[in-house]
């Protein structure tokens, strides 16, 4: 299943997120994912594993497992590189061993102190607060993103972690409209208004943290996952599916792209087996009633400032 972006390119509706993937395990995970049928990989400069992803992709191309044109590869501009968009994109392409990206996203709507292209640091001031660069506007960053398309380095460009107001502004100043807004959304954090706004204006919503973060966010941020919710377990039993499969299917039926992350081979396969059933309207409503407006990904823990405040 694919979604056609406003750029005209098709994006597979299920992808594999590589956040917090251990470098030594990436090769096997990506090769296995491609064998299972994954054709969409979600990367970021800040994940600090683009080079390892690139090595796995090069092997997959060399052995004939897949062709470059079969894949949809996303990566992201880090906060510290807003004033160096073209250089940062070229650095990611070099690490990924690719000639072009299918999608390049502004990772967060904030420019921070530049620490060197590709270093993706989050510099804190003496006060322990993120060093935000107030001289670079998001509009300036976006126009540099647009240059990547005309240069042939990127097919589609988009945004990530933008709210309704920032997305509206981007639509106002953009010559090339954002194709995607990648946001945290799951049954406990549904963000229906933002999803509706984006979809109304032709922006595809990609759900990062589509399973509510699970172990990763519990470790980093101390948050709880919807996967333990009794009501979701009840829905899963009805379909003889796992809770994770039900949650991913819910995301698909909202017309959002889902990019679950896992380091476990059995979960890799499980997360892709979501096309052989459909949730009823009643079960979609049951899940809709679970919204807690509960964000699980909290970078404020490290930045000394809540960018969502």
mmCIF file of N, CA and C in Angstrom, residues 14-87:
data_model
loop_
_atom_site.group_PDB
_atom_site.id
_atom_site.type_symbol
_atom_site.label_atom_id
_atom_site.label_comp_id
_atom_site.label_asym_id
_atom_site.label_seq_id
_atom_site.Cartn_x
_atom_site.Cartn_y
_atom_site.Cartn_z
ATOM 1 N N UNK A 14 3.800 1.736 5.127
ATOM 2 C CA UNK A 14 4.516 1.180 6.288
ATOM 3 C C UNK A 14 6.012 1.270 6.011
ATOM 4 N N UNK A 15 6.730 1.837 6.965
ATOM 5 C CA UNK A 15 8.176 1.943 6.840
ATOM 6 C C UNK A 15 8.864 1.443 8.091
ATOM 7 N N UNK A 16 10.175 1.413 8.041
ATOM 8 C CA UNK A 16 10.971 1.001 9.191
ATOM 9 C C UNK A 16 11.759 2.198 9.699
ATOM 10 N N UNK A 17 11.520 2.589 10.948
ATOM 11 C CA UNK A 17 12.289 3.658 11.561
ATOM 12 C C UNK A 17 13.573 3.105 12.140
ATOM 13 N N UNK A 18 14.695 3.832 11.964
ATOM 14 C CA UNK A 18 15.981 3.315 12.436
ATOM 15 C C UNK A 18 16.511 4.082 13.648
ATOM 16 N N UNK A 19 15.641 4.851 14.300
ATOM 17 C CA UNK A 19 16.050 5.557 15.519
ATOM 18 C C UNK A 19 16.464 4.563 16.598
ATOM 19 N N UNK A 20 17.593 4.848 17.241
ATOM 20 C CA UNK A 20 18.119 4.037 18.337
ATOM 21 C C UNK A 20 18.437 2.598 17.922
ATOM 22 N N UNK A 21 18.676 2.381 16.658
ATOM 23 C CA UNK A 21 19.164 1.070 16.223
ATOM 24 C C UNK A 21 20.666 1.012 16.471
ATOM 25 N N UNK A 22 21.119 -0.051 17.116
ATOM 26 C CA UNK A 22 22.539 -0.209 17.379
ATOM 27 C C UNK A 22 23.289 -0.401 16.059
ATOM 28 N N UNK A 23 24.424 0.282 15.929
ATOM 29 C CA UNK A 23 25.157 0.278 14.663
ATOM 30 C C UNK A 23 25.523 -1.128 14.199
ATOM 31 N N UNK A 24 25.951 -1.976 15.150
ATOM 32 C CA UNK A 24 26.407 -3.315 14.750
ATOM 33 C C UNK A 24 25.271 -4.220 14.281
ATOM 34 N N UNK A 25 24.028 -3.875 14.629
ATOM 35 C CA UNK A 25 22.904 -4.719 14.244
ATOM 36 C C UNK A 25 22.138 -4.236 13.030
ATOM 37 N N UNK A 26 22.503 -3.047 12.529
ATOM 38 C CA UNK A 26 21.718 -2.427 11.462
ATOM 39 C C UNK A 26 21.745 -3.231 10.170
ATOM 40 N N UNK A 27 22.905 -3.748 9.806
ATOM 41 C CA UNK A 27 23.027 -4.471 8.546
ATOM 42 C C UNK A 27 22.018 -5.615 8.467
ATOM 43 N N UNK A 28 22.006 -6.473 9.495
ATOM 44 C CA UNK A 28 21.103 -7.627 9.489
ATOM 45 C C UNK A 28 19.642 -7.199 9.513
ATOM 46 N N UNK A 29 19.327 -6.175 10.316
ATOM 47 C CA UNK A 29 17.938 -5.717 10.409
ATOM 48 C C UNK A 29 17.426 -5.193 9.073
ATOM 49 N N UNK A 30 18.238 -4.388 8.406
ATOM 50 C CA UNK A 30 17.789 -3.808 7.138
ATOM 51 C C UNK A 30 17.698 -4.871 6.046
ATOM 52 N N UNK A 31 18.670 -5.751 5.972
ATOM 53 C CA UNK A 31 18.614 -6.834 4.977
ATOM 54 C C UNK A 31 17.374 -7.697 5.226
ATOM 55 N N UNK A 32 17.121 -8.040 6.486
ATOM 56 C CA UNK A 32 15.934 -8.834 6.818
ATOM 57 C C UNK A 32 14.657 -8.084 6.474
ATOM 58 N N UNK A 33 14.630 -6.784 6.780
ATOM 59 C CA UNK A 33 13.443 -5.981 6.490
ATOM 60 C C UNK A 33 13.152 -5.963 4.987
ATOM 61 N N UNK A 34 14.194 -5.811 4.191
ATOM 62 C CA UNK A 34 14.008 -5.791 2.740
ATOM 63 C C UNK A 34 13.505 -7.143 2.233
ATOM 64 N N UNK A 35 14.001 -8.230 2.831
ATOM 65 C CA UNK A 35 13.538 -9.567 2.434
ATOM 66 C C UNK A 35 12.070 -9.771 2.793
ATOM 67 N N UNK A 36 11.644 -9.197 3.934
ATOM 68 C CA UNK A 36 10.246 -9.308 4.365
ATOM 69 C C UNK A 36 9.322 -8.529 3.435
ATOM 70 N N UNK A 37 9.830 -7.428 2.892
ATOM 71 C CA UNK A 37 9.014 -6.628 1.983
ATOM 72 C C UNK A 37 9.025 -5.136 2.249
ATOM 73 N N UNK A 38 9.713 -4.706 3.301
ATOM 74 C CA UNK A 38 9.827 -3.271 3.565
ATOM 75 C C UNK A 38 10.521 -2.584 2.391
ATOM 76 N N UNK A 39 9.975 -1.435 1.993
ATOM 77 C CA UNK A 39 10.596 -0.651 0.928
ATOM 78 C C UNK A 39 10.756 0.823 1.329
ATOM 79 N N UNK A 40 10.514 1.105 2.584
ATOM 80 C CA UNK A 40 10.541 2.488 3.092
ATOM 81 C C UNK A 40 11.364 2.511 4.375
ATOM 82 N N UNK A 41 12.448 3.279 4.374
ATOM 83 C CA UNK A 41 13.309 3.413 5.546
ATOM 84 C C UNK A 41 13.310 4.865 6.001
ATOM 85 N N UNK A 42 13.125 5.070 7.293
ATOM 86 C CA UNK A 42 13.106 6.422 7.862
ATOM 87 C C UNK A 42 14.359 6.639 8.697
ATOM 88 N N UNK A 43 15.226 7.524 8.211
ATOM 89 C CA UNK A 43 16.510 7.797 8.856
ATOM 90 C C UNK A 43 16.560 9.253 9.308
ATOM 91 N N UNK A 44 17.655 9.617 9.948
ATOM 92 C CA UNK A 44 17.897 11.006 10.328
ATOM 93 C C UNK A 44 19.373 11.168 10.636
ATOM 94 N N UNK A 45 19.893 12.347 10.325
ATOM 95 C CA UNK A 45 21.286 12.634 10.659
ATOM 96 C C UNK A 45 21.507 12.473 12.160
ATOM 97 N N UNK A 46 20.517 12.883 12.941
ATOM 98 C CA UNK A 46 20.669 12.856 14.397
ATOM 99 C C UNK A 46 20.709 11.438 14.970
ATOM 100 N N UNK A 47 20.273 10.435 14.201
ATOM 101 C CA UNK A 47 20.320 9.062 14.712
ATOM 102 C C UNK A 47 21.751 8.518 14.709
ATOM 103 N N UNK A 48 22.637 9.235 14.017
ATOM 104 C CA UNK A 48 24.071 8.897 14.022
ATOM 105 C C UNK A 48 24.366 7.482 13.519
ATOM 106 N N UNK A 49 23.533 7.020 12.590
ATOM 107 C CA UNK A 49 23.785 5.692 12.019
ATOM 108 C C UNK A 49 23.562 5.668 10.503
ATOM 109 N N UNK A 50 23.586 6.851 9.876
ATOM 110 C CA UNK A 50 23.378 6.903 8.425
ATOM 111 C C UNK A 50 24.449 6.104 7.679
ATOM 112 N N UNK A 51 25.688 6.150 8.149
ATOM 113 C CA UNK A 51 26.765 5.428 7.457
ATOM 114 C C UNK A 51 26.515 3.921 7.468
ATOM 115 N N UNK A 52 26.043 3.408 8.594
ATOM 116 C CA UNK A 52 25.753 1.970 8.703
ATOM 117 C C UNK A 52 24.550 1.591 7.837
ATOM 118 N N UNK A 53 23.552 2.462 7.796
ATOM 119 C CA UNK A 53 22.410 2.226 6.900
ATOM 120 C C UNK A 53 22.900 2.204 5.456
ATOM 121 N N UNK A 54 23.784 3.141 5.128
ATOM 122 C CA UNK A 54 24.323 3.214 3.774
ATOM 123 C C UNK A 54 25.063 1.960 3.362
ATOM 124 N N UNK A 55 25.810 1.385 4.290
ATOM 125 C CA UNK A 55 26.541 0.148 3.988
ATOM 126 C C UNK A 55 25.575 -1.000 3.711
ATOM 127 N N UNK A 56 24.495 -1.063 4.504
ATOM 128 C CA UNK A 56 23.489 -2.113 4.297
ATOM 129 C C UNK A 56 22.788 -1.936 2.953
ATOM 130 N N UNK A 57 22.473 -0.693 2.608
ATOM 131 C CA UNK A 57 21.823 -0.426 1.323
ATOM 132 C C UNK A 57 22.745 -0.784 0.158
ATOM 133 N N UNK A 58 24.020 -0.413 0.282
ATOM 134 C CA UNK A 58 24.979 -0.720 -0.785
ATOM 135 C C UNK A 58 25.065 -2.230 -1.013
ATOM 136 N N UNK A 59 25.056 -2.998 0.069
ATOM 137 C CA UNK A 59 25.092 -4.451 -0.048
ATOM 138 C C UNK A 59 23.822 -4.976 -0.729
ATOM 139 N N UNK A 60 22.667 -4.408 -0.339
ATOM 140 C CA UNK A 60 21.394 -4.844 -0.920
ATOM 141 C C UNK A 60 21.343 -4.558 -2.420
ATOM 142 N N UNK A 61 21.897 -3.420 -2.825
ATOM 143 C CA UNK A 61 21.922 -3.083 -4.256
ATOM 144 C C UNK A 61 22.910 -3.991 -5.005
ATOM 145 N N UNK A 62 24.074 -4.209 -4.404
ATOM 146 C CA UNK A 62 25.129 -4.994 -5.058
ATOM 147 C C UNK A 62 24.707 -6.441 -5.280
ATOM 148 N N UNK A 63 23.998 -7.004 -4.295
ATOM 149 C CA UNK A 63 23.579 -8.404 -4.390
ATOM 150 C C UNK A 63 22.302 -8.584 -5.203
ATOM 151 N N UNK A 64 21.670 -7.478 -5.597
ATOM 152 C CA UNK A 64 20.452 -7.558 -6.386
ATOM 153 C C UNK A 64 19.198 -7.820 -5.567
ATOM 154 N N UNK A 65 19.314 -7.678 -4.240
ATOM 155 C CA UNK A 65 18.140 -7.880 -3.384
ATOM 156 C C UNK A 65 17.045 -6.882 -3.738
ATOM 157 N N UNK A 66 17.447 -5.632 -3.933
ATOM 158 C CA UNK A 66 16.519 -4.579 -4.378
ATOM 159 C C UNK A 66 17.277 -3.628 -5.290
ATOM 160 N N UNK A 67 16.534 -2.813 -6.025
ATOM 161 C CA UNK A 67 17.110 -1.730 -6.816
ATOM 162 C C UNK A 67 16.842 -0.416 -6.084
ATOM 163 N N UNK A 68 17.666 0.576 -6.365
ATOM 164 C CA UNK A 68 17.471 1.874 -5.705
ATOM 165 C C UNK A 68 16.057 2.397 -5.948
ATOM 166 N N UNK A 69 15.552 2.251 -7.165
ATOM 167 C CA UNK A 69 14.229 2.803 -7.481
ATOM 168 C C UNK A 69 13.091 2.073 -6.774
ATOM 169 N N UNK A 70 13.390 0.913 -6.174
ATOM 170 C CA UNK A 70 12.370 0.173 -5.419
ATOM 171 C C UNK A 70 12.135 0.779 -4.034
ATOM 172 N N UNK A 71 13.087 1.580 -3.584
ATOM 173 C CA UNK A 71 13.072 2.025 -2.186
ATOM 174 C C UNK A 71 12.646 3.481 -2.034
ATOM 175 N N UNK A 72 12.118 3.770 -0.850
ATOM 176 C CA UNK A 72 11.779 5.144 -0.462
ATOM 177 C C UNK A 72 12.604 5.454 0.783
ATOM 178 N N UNK A 73 13.591 6.338 0.628
ATOM 179 C CA UNK A 73 14.517 6.637 1.724
ATOM 180 C C UNK A 73 14.309 8.073 2.207
ATOM 181 N N UNK A 74 14.037 8.194 3.497
ATOM 182 C CA UNK A 74 13.867 9.496 4.144
ATOM 183 C C UNK A 74 15.026 9.743 5.097
ATOM 184 N N UNK A 75 15.509 10.972 5.135
ATOM 185 C CA UNK A 75 16.364 11.381 6.244
ATOM 186 C C UNK A 75 16.023 12.829 6.591
ATOM 187 N N UNK A 76 16.723 13.378 7.604
ATOM 188 C CA UNK A 76 16.260 14.648 8.174
ATOM 189 C C UNK A 76 17.399 15.613 8.465
ATOM 190 N N UNK A 77 17.089 16.893 8.303
ATOM 191 C CA UNK A 77 17.984 17.995 8.624
ATOM 192 C C UNK A 77 17.959 18.239 10.125
ATOM 193 N N UNK A 78 19.134 18.201 10.768
ATOM 194 C CA UNK A 78 19.165 18.427 12.210
ATOM 195 C C UNK A 78 19.139 19.925 12.532
ATOM 196 N N UNK A 79 18.736 20.222 13.762
ATOM 197 C CA UNK A 79 18.544 21.601 14.218
ATOM 198 C C UNK A 79 19.785 22.469 14.033
ATOM 199 N N UNK A 80 20.957 21.900 14.256
ATOM 200 C CA UNK A 80 22.194 22.682 14.213
ATOM 201 C C UNK A 80 22.661 22.978 12.786
ATOM 202 N N UNK A 81 21.962 22.426 11.791
ATOM 203 C CA UNK A 81 22.368 22.617 10.395
ATOM 204 C C UNK A 81 21.388 23.468 9.584
ATOM 205 N N UNK A 82 20.495 24.200 10.266
ATOM 206 C CA UNK A 82 19.507 24.998 9.529
ATOM 207 C C UNK A 82 20.157 26.034 8.618
ATOM 208 N N UNK A 83 21.309 26.546 8.999
ATOM 209 C CA UNK A 83 21.996 27.515 8.152
ATOM 210 C C UNK A 83 22.903 26.871 7.127
ATOM 211 N N UNK A 84 22.870 25.541 7.051
ATOM 212 C CA UNK A 84 23.787 24.790 6.182
ATOM 213 C C UNK A 84 23.023 23.621 5.539
ATOM 214 N N UNK A 85 21.864 23.920 4.988
ATOM 215 C CA UNK A 85 20.953 22.875 4.501
ATOM 216 C C UNK A 85 21.568 22.042 3.383
ATOM 217 N N UNK A 86 22.145 22.705 2.388
ATOM 218 C CA UNK A 86 22.666 21.977 1.231
ATOM 219 C C UNK A 86 23.843 21.089 1.632
ATOM 220 N N UNK A 87 24.748 21.649 2.454
ATOM 221 C CA UNK A 87 25.901 20.867 2.913
ATOM 222 C C UNK A 87 25.455 19.677 3.767
#
